PDB file of C-alpha atoms in Angstrom:
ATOM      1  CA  UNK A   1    -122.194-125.703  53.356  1.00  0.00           C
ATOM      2  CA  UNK A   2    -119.086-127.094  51.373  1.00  0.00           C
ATOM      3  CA  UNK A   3    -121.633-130.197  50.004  1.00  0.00           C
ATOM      4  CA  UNK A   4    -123.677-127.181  48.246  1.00  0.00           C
ATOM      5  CA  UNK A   5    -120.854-125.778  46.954  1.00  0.00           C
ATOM      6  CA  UNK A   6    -119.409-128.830  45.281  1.00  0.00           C
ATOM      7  CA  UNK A   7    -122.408-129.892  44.054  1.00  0.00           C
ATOM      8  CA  UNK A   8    -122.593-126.701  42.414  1.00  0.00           C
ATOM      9  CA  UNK A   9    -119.081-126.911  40.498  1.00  0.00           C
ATOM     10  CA  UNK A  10    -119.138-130.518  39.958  1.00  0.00           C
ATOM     11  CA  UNK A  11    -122.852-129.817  37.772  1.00  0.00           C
ATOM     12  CA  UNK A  12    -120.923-126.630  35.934  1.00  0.00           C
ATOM     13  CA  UNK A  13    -120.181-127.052  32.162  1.00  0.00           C
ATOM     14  CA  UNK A  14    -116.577-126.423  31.158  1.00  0.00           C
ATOM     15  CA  UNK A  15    -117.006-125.295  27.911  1.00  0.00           C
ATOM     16  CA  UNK A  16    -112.989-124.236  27.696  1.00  0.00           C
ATOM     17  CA  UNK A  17    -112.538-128.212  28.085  1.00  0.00           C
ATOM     18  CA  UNK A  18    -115.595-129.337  25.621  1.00  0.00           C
ATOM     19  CA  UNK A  19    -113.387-127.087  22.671  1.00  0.00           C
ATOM     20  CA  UNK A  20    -110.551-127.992  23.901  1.00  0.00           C
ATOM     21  CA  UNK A  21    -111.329-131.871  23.013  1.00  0.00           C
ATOM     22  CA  UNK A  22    -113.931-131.362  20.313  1.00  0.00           C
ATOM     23  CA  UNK A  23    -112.385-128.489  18.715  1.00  0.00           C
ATOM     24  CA  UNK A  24    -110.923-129.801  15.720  1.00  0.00           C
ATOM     25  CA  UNK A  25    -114.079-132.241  15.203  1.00  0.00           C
ATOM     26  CA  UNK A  26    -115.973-128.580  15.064  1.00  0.00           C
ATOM     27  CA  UNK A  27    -113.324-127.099  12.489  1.00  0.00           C
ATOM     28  CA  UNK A  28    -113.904-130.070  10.645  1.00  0.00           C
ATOM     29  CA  UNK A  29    -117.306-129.642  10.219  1.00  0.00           C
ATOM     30  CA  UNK A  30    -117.226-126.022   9.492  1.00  0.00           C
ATOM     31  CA  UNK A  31    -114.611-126.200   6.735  1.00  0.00           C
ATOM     32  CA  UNK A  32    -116.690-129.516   5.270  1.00  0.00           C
ATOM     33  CA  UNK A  33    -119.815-126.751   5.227  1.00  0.00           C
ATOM     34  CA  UNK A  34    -118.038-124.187   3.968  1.00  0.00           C
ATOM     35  CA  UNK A  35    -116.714-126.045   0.994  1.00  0.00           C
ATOM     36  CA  UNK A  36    -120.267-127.594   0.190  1.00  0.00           C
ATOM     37  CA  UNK A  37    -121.567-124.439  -0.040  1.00  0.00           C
ATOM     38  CA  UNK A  38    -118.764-123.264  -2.168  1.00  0.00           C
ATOM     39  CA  UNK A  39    -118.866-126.451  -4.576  1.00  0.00           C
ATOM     40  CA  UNK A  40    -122.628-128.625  -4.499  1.00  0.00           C
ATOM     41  CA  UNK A  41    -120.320-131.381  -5.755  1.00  0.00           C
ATOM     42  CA  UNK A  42    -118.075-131.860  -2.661  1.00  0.00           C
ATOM     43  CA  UNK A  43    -120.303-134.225  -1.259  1.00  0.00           C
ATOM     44  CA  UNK A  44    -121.324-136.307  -4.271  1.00  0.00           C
ATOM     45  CA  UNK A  45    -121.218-140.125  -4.181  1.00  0.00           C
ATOM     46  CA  UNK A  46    -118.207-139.901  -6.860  1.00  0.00           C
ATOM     47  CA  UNK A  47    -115.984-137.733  -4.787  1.00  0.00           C
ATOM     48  CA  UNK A  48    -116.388-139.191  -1.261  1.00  0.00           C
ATOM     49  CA  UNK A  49    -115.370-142.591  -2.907  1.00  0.00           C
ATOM     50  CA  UNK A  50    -112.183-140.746  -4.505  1.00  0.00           C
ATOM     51  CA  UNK A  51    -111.272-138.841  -0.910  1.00  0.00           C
ATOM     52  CA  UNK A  52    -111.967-142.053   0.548  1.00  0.00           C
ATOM     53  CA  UNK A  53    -109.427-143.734  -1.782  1.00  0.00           C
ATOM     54  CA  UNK A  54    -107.120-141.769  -1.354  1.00  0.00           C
ATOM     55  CA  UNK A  55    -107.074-141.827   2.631  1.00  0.00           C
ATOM     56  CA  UNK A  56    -106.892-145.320   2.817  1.00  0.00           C
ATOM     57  CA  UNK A  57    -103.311-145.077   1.666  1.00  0.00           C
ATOM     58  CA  UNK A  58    -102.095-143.334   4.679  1.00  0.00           C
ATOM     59  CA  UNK A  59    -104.490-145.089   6.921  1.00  0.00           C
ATOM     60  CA  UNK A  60    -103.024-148.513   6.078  1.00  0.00           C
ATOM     61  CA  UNK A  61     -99.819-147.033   6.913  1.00  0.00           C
ATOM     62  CA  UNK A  62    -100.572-145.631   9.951  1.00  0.00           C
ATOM     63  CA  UNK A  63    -102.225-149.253  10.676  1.00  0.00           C
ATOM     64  CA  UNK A  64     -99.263-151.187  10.449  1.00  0.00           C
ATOM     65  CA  UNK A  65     -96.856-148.096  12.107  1.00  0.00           C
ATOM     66  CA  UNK A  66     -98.872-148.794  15.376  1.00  0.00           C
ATOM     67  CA  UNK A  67     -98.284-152.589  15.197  1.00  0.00           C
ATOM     68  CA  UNK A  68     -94.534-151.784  14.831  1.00  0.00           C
ATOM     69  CA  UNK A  69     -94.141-148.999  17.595  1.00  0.00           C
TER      70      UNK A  69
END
């Protein structure tokens, strides 16, 4: 009797846990679809390039911060 019952937890989804983890990847998503639908150009070739630009400033940083911690 206690196999069927942890068979039966162990195969139940924790959704609290799946936001929890993915939840900012979600609110990432929504605020990228939100702001395309606002402004069509968000997502044009020209502008990822510039966001990408200017990320790569703080993630070369952030790169050589880990080496020194």
């Amino acid at each position: 009797m206690q196999e069927q019952s942890k068979a039966k937890t162990s195969s139940k989804i924790d959704v609290k846990k799946i936001f929890s983890r993915l939840g900012p990847l979600l609110a990432l998503v929504v605020l990228v679809i939100l702001v395309t639908i606002m402004s069509p150009t968000f997502v044009s070739p020209a502008n990822l390039l510039n966001l990408l630009r200017q990320v790569s400033i703080n993630a070369v940083i952030a790169f050589g911060m880990t080496f020194v911690i």
